[in-house]
Tab-separated table of C-alpha atoms in Angstrom:
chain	number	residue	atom	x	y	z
F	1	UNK	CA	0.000	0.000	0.000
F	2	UNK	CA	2.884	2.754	0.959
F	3	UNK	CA	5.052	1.716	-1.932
F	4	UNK	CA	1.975	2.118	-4.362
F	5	UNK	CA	0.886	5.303	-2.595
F	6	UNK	CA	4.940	6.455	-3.199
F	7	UNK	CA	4.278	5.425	-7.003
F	8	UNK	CA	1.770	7.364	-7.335
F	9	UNK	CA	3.244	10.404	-5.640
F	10	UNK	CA	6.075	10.457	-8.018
F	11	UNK	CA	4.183	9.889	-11.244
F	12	UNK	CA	2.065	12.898	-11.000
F	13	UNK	CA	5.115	15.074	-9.755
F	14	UNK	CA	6.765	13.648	-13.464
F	15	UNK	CA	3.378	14.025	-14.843
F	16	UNK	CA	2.614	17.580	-13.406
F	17	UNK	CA	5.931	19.156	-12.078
F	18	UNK	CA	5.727	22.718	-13.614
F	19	UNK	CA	2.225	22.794	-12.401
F	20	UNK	CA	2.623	21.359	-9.204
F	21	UNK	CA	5.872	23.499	-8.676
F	22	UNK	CA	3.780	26.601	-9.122
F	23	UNK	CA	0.700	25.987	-7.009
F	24	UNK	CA	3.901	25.254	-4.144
F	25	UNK	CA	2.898	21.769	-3.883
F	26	UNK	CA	6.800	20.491	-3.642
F	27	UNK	CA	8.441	21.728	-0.779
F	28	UNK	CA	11.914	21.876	-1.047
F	29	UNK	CA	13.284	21.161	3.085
F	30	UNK	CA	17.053	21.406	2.323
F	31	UNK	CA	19.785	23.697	3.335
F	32	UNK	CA	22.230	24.415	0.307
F	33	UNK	CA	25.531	23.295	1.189
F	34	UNK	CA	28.110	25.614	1.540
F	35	UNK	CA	31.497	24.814	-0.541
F	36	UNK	CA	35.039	26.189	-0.022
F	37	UNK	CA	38.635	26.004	-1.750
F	38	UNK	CA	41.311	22.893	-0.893
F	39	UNK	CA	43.668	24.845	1.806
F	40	UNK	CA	47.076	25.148	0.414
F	41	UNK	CA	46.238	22.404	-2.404
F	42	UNK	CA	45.266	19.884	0.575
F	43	UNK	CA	41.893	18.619	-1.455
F	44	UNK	CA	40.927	17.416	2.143
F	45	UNK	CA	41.072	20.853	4.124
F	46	UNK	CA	38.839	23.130	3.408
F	47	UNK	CA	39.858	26.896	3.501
F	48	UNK	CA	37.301	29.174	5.073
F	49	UNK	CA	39.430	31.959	3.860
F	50	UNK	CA	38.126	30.557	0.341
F	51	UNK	CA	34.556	30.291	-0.268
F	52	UNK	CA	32.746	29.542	-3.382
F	53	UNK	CA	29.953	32.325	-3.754
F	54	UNK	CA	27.981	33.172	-1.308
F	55	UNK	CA	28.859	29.733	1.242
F	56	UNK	CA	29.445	30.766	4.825
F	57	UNK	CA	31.024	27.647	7.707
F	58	UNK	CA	27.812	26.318	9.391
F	59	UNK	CA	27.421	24.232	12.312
F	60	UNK	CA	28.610	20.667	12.359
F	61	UNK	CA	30.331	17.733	13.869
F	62	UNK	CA	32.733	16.952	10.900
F	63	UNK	CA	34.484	19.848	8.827
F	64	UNK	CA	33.135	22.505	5.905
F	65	UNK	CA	33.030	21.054	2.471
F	66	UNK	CA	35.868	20.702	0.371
F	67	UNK	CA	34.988	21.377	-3.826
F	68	UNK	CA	38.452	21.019	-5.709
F	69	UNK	CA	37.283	21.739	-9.580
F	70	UNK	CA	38.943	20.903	-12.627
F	71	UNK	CA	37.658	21.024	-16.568
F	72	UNK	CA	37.347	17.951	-18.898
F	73	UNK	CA	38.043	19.970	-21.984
F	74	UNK	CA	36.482	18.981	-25.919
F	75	UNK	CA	36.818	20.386	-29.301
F	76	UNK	CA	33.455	22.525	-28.362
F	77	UNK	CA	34.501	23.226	-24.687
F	78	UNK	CA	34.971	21.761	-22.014
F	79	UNK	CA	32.998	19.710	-19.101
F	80	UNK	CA	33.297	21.764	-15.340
F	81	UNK	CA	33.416	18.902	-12.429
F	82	UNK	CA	34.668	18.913	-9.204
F	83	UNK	CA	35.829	16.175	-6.155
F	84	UNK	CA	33.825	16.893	-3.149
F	85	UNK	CA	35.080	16.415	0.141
F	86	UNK	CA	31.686	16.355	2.358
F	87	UNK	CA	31.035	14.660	5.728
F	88	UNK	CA	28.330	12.296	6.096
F	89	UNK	CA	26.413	14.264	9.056
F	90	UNK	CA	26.718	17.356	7.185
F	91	UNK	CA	23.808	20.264	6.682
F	92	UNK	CA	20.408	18.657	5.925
F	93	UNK	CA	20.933	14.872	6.210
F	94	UNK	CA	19.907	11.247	7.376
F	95	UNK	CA	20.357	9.479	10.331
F	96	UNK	CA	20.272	5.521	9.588
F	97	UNK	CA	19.441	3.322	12.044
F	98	UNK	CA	23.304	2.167	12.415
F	99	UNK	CA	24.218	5.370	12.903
F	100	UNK	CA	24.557	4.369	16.796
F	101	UNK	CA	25.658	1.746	18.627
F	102	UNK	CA	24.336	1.372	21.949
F	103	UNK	CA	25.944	-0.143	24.529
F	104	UNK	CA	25.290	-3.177	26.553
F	105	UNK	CA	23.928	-0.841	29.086
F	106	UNK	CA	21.700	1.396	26.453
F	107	UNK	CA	20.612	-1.880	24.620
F	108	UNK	CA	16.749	-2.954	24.818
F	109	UNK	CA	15.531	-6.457	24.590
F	110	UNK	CA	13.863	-7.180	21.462
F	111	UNK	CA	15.613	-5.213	19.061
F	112	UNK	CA	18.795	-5.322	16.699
F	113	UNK	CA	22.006	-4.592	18.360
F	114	UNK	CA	24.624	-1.963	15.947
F	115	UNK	CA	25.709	-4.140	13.802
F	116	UNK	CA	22.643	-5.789	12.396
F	117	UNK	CA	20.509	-2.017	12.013
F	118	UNK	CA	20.191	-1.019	8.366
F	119	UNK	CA	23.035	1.400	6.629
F	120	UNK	CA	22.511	3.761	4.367
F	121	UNK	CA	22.965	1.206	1.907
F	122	UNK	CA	20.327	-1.156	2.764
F	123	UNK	CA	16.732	1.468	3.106
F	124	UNK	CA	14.468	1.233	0.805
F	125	UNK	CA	12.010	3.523	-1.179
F	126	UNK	CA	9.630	2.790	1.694
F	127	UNK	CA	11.892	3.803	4.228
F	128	UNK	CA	13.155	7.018	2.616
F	129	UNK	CA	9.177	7.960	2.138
F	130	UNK	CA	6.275	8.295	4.790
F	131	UNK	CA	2.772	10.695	5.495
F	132	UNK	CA	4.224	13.458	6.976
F	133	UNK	CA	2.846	13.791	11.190
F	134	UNK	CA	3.465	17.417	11.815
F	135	UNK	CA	4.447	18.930	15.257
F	136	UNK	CA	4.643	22.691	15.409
F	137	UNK	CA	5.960	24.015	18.611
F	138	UNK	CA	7.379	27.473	16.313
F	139	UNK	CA	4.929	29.931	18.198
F	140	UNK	CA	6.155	28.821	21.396
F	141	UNK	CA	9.982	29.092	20.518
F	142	UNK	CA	9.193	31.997	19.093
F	143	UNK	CA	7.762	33.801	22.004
F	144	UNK	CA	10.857	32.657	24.359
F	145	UNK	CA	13.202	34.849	21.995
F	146	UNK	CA	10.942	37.678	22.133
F	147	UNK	CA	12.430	37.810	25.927
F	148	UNK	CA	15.565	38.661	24.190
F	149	UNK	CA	14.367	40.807	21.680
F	150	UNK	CA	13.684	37.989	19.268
F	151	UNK	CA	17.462	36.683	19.961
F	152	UNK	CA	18.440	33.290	21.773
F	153	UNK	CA	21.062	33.340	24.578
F	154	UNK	CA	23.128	30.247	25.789
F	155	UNK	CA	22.140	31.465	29.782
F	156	UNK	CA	18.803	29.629	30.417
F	157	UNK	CA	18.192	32.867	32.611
F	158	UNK	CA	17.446	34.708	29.255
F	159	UNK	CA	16.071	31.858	26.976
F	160	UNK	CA	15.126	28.520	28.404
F	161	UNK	CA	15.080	26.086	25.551
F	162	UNK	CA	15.316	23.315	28.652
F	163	UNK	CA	13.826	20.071	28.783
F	164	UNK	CA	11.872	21.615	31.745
F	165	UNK	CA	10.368	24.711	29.394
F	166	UNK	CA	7.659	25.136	27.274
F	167	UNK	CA	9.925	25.355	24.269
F	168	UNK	CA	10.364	22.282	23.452
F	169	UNK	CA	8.603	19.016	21.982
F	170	UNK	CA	7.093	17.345	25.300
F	171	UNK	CA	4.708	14.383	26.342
F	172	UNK	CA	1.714	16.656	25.410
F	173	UNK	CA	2.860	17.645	21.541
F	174	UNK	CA	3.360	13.454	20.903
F	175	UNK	CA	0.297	12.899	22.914
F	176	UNK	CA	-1.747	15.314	20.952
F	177	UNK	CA	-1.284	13.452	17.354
F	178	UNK	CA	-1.234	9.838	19.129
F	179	UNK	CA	-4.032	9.363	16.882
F	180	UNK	CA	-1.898	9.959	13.379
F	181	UNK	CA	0.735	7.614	14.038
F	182	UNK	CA	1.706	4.584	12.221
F	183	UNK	CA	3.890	2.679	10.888
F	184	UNK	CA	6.269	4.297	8.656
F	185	UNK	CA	4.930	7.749	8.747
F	186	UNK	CA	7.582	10.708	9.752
F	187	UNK	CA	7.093	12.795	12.240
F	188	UNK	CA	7.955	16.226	11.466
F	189	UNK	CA	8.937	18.925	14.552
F	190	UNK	CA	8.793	22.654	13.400
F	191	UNK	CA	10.571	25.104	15.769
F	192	UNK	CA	11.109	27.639	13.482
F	193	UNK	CA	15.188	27.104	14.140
F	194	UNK	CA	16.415	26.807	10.715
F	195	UNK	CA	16.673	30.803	10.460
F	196	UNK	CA	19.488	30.571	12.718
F	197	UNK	CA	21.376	27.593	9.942
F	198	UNK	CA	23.721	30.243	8.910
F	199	UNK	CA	24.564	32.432	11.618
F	200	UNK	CA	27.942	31.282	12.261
F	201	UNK	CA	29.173	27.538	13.424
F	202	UNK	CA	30.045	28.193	16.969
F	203	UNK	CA	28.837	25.947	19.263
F	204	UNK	CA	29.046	27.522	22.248
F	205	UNK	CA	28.379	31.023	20.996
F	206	UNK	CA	26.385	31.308	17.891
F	207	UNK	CA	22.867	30.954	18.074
F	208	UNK	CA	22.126	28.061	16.372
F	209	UNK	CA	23.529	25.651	18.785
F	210	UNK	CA	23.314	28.235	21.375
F	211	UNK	CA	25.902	26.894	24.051
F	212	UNK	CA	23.398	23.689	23.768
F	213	UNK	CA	19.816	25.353	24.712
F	214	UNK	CA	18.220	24.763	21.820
F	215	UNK	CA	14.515	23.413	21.019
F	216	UNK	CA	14.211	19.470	20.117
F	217	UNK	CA	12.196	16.256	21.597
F	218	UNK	CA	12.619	16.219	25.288
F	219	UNK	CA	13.433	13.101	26.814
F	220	UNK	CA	10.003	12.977	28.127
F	221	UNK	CA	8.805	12.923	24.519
F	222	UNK	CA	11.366	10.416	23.301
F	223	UNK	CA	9.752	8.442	26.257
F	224	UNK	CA	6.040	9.054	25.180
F	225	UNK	CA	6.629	8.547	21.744
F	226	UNK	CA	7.784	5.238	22.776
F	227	UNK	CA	5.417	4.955	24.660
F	228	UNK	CA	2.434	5.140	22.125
F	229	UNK	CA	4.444	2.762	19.339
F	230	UNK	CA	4.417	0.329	21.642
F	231	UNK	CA	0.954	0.154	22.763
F	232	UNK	CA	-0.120	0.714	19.151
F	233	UNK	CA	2.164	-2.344	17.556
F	234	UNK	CA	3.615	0.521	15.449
F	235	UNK	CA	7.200	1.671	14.362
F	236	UNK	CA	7.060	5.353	13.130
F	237	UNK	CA	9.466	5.620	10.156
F	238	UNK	CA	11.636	8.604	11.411
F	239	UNK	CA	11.829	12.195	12.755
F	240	UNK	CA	12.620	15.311	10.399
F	241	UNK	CA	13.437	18.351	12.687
F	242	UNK	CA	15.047	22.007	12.186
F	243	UNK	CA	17.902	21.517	14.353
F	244	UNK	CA	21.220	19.782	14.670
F	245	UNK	CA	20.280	16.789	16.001
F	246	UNK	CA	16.358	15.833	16.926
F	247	UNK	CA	17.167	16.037	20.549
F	248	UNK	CA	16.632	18.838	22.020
F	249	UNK	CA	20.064	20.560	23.504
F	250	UNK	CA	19.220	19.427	27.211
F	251	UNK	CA	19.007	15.882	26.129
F	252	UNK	CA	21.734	15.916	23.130
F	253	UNK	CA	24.657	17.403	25.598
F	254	UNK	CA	23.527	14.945	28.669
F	255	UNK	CA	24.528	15.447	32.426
F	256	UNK	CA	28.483	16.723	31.638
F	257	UNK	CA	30.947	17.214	29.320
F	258	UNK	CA	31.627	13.005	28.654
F	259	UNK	CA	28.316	13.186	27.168
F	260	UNK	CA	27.320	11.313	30.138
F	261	UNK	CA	22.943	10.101	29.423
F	262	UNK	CA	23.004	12.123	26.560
F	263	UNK	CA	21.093	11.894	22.908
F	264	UNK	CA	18.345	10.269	24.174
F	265	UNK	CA	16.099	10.022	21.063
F	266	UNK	CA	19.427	8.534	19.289
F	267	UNK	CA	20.127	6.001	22.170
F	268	UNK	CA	16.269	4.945	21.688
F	269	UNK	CA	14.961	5.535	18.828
F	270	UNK	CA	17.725	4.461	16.298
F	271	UNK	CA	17.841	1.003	18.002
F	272	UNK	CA	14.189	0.477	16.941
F	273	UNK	CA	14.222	1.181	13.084
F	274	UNK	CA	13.780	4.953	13.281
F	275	UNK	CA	15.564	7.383	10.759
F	276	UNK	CA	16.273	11.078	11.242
F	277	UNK	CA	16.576	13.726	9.112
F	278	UNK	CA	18.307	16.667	10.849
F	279	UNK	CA	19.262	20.355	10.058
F	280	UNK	CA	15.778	20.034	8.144
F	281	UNK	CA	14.736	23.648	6.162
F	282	UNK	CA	11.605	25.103	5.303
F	283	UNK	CA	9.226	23.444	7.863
F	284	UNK	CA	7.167	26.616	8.728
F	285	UNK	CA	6.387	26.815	4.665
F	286	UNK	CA	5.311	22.610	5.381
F	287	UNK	CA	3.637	23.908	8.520
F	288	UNK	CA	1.080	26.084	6.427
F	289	UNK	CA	0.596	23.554	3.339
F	290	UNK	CA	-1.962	21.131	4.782
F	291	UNK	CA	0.596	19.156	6.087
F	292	UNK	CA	-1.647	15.781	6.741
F	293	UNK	CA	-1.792	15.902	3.083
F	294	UNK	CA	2.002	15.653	2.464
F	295	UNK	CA	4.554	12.977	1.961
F	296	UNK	CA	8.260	12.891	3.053
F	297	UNK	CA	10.811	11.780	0.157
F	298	UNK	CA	14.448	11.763	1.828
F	299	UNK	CA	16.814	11.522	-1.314
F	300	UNK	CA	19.545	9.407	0.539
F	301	UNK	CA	22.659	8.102	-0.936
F	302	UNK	CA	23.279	4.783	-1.138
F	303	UNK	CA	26.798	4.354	-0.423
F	304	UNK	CA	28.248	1.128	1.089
F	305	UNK	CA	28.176	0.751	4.944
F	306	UNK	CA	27.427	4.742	5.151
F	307	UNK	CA	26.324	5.666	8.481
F	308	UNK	CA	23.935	8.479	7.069
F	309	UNK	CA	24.500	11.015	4.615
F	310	UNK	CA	23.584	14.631	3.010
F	311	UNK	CA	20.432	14.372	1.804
F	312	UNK	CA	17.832	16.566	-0.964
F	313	UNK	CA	14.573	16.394	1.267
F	314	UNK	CA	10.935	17.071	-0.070
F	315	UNK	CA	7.699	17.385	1.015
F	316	UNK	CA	5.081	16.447	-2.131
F	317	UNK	CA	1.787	18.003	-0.993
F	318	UNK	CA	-1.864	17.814	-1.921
């Protein structure tokens, strides 16, 4: 039933793109990636010094994108290509389900242990595609950086993106679309984050990661979500959310700086077939299309034993 449904999808976007592109029913939910120059020829170290266009550094756990160009030339011209150096957990991207290993400790009973959870290699159409399950928690977020004059602050004092606030996914947001869950549909959080995507790649500073008080799923709602699959028989097939990493900061950074009970939605959710896209763009324009009447596509690559990987996401909408 999904895979016809996902069929169908894409044969009236081939049959209808220009059409459906202008009445804004494809919603494009990826950052651009910035690129920058090889540092001192080094085609694997990238030279912020040396961007191409308009590409700022943005926030990540690996390092900005390397594009070393070169020509192919013919008797008519010549071909422009490049070698891209680009990590796999980079700007808008997947999470696959072997993307973390949990420990002996972390491991529950019943489901695959690291080593036998798909790779990037290994999803399917159906797992790349899903009804989209939207949870918009923007307005909130929204009026806890109108404290600051529409800014976030790292001091909790200023803007509480805590697991204890109100600015965050809780028990109550998963609770409230209990009923719209099922298996293999994506849940979607909106925070209205994204706008801070290029303001600088800082962790502990700039105001995307915000000294890690940022919105995400509390642990409470990684719990509740959990919570509801189970009683329901169900496995969702992943989370899409506007920030670095599902979690919200509270839960991602954990109890100290050895990352001591921390990513709780990865240390959960990944074990039990879940996929995440994170660094997600564009959800407010989702947020306003109807989005019970949308479907996910996550255009993953398929590389060999890949962990994850930069990803073109779109919403197709009614």
């Amino acid at each position: 039933m999904k895979t016809t449904a996902f069929l169908a999808a894409l044969a009236g976007l081939a049959l209808g793109a220009t059409a459906s592109a202008q009445a804004g029913s494809v919603i494009d939910l990826t950052h651009p990636i910035p690129t920058f120059q090889a540092m001192d020829g080094d085609p694997m170290k990238p030279d912020p010094a040396k961007p191409y266009l308009d590409s700022r550094p943005i926030p990540t756990f690996g390092q900005q994108t390397v594009l070393t160009l070169s020509k192919f030339p013919t008797s008519d011209g010549h071909f422009d290509l490049g070698v891209m150096v680009l990590a796999e957990h980079h700007g808008t991207h997947l999470d696959t389900p072997g993307h973390y290993i949990n420990s002996a400790k972390s491991q529950e009973a019943g489901y695959p242990t690291g080593d036998k959870r798909k790779l990037a290699h290994q999803l399917t159409g159906d797992d790349l595609t899903g009804r989209v399950v939207m949870i918009d928690i923007s307005g909130r977020v929204q009026a806890e950086l109108d404290k600051n004059g529409g800014k976030p602050s790292p001091d909790k004092a200023v803007t509480d993106f805590s697991n204890a606030s109100a600015s965050v996914v809780g028990p109550d947001d998963i609770q409230a679309v209990a009923d719209k869950l099922d298996n293999g549909v994506w849940l979607v959080l909106n925070t209205g984050w994204s706008k801070f995507f290029f303001d600088g790649a800082d962790f502990a500073k700039d105001p995307y990661i915000n000294g890690w008080n940022h919105p995400g799923i509390s642990k409470a709602g990684v719990d509740k979500l959990i919570e509801i699959m189970d009683a329901k028989g169900i496995t969702i097939g992943g989370i899409a959310a506007d920030n670095i990493g599902i979690d919200s900061g509270d839960s991602a950074i954990g109890d100290d700086d050895k990352w001591t009970n921390s990513w709780h939605a990865h240390v959960r959710l990944l074990q039990r077939g879940v996929k995440f896209v994170e660094n997600a763009a564009n959800l407010g324009q989702l947020a306003m299309a109807n989005p019970d009447g949308c479907t996910l596509v996550v255009g993953a690559p398929k590389h060999v034993r890949g962990t994850g990987g930069p990803s073109r996401v779109f919403a197709l909408c009614n």
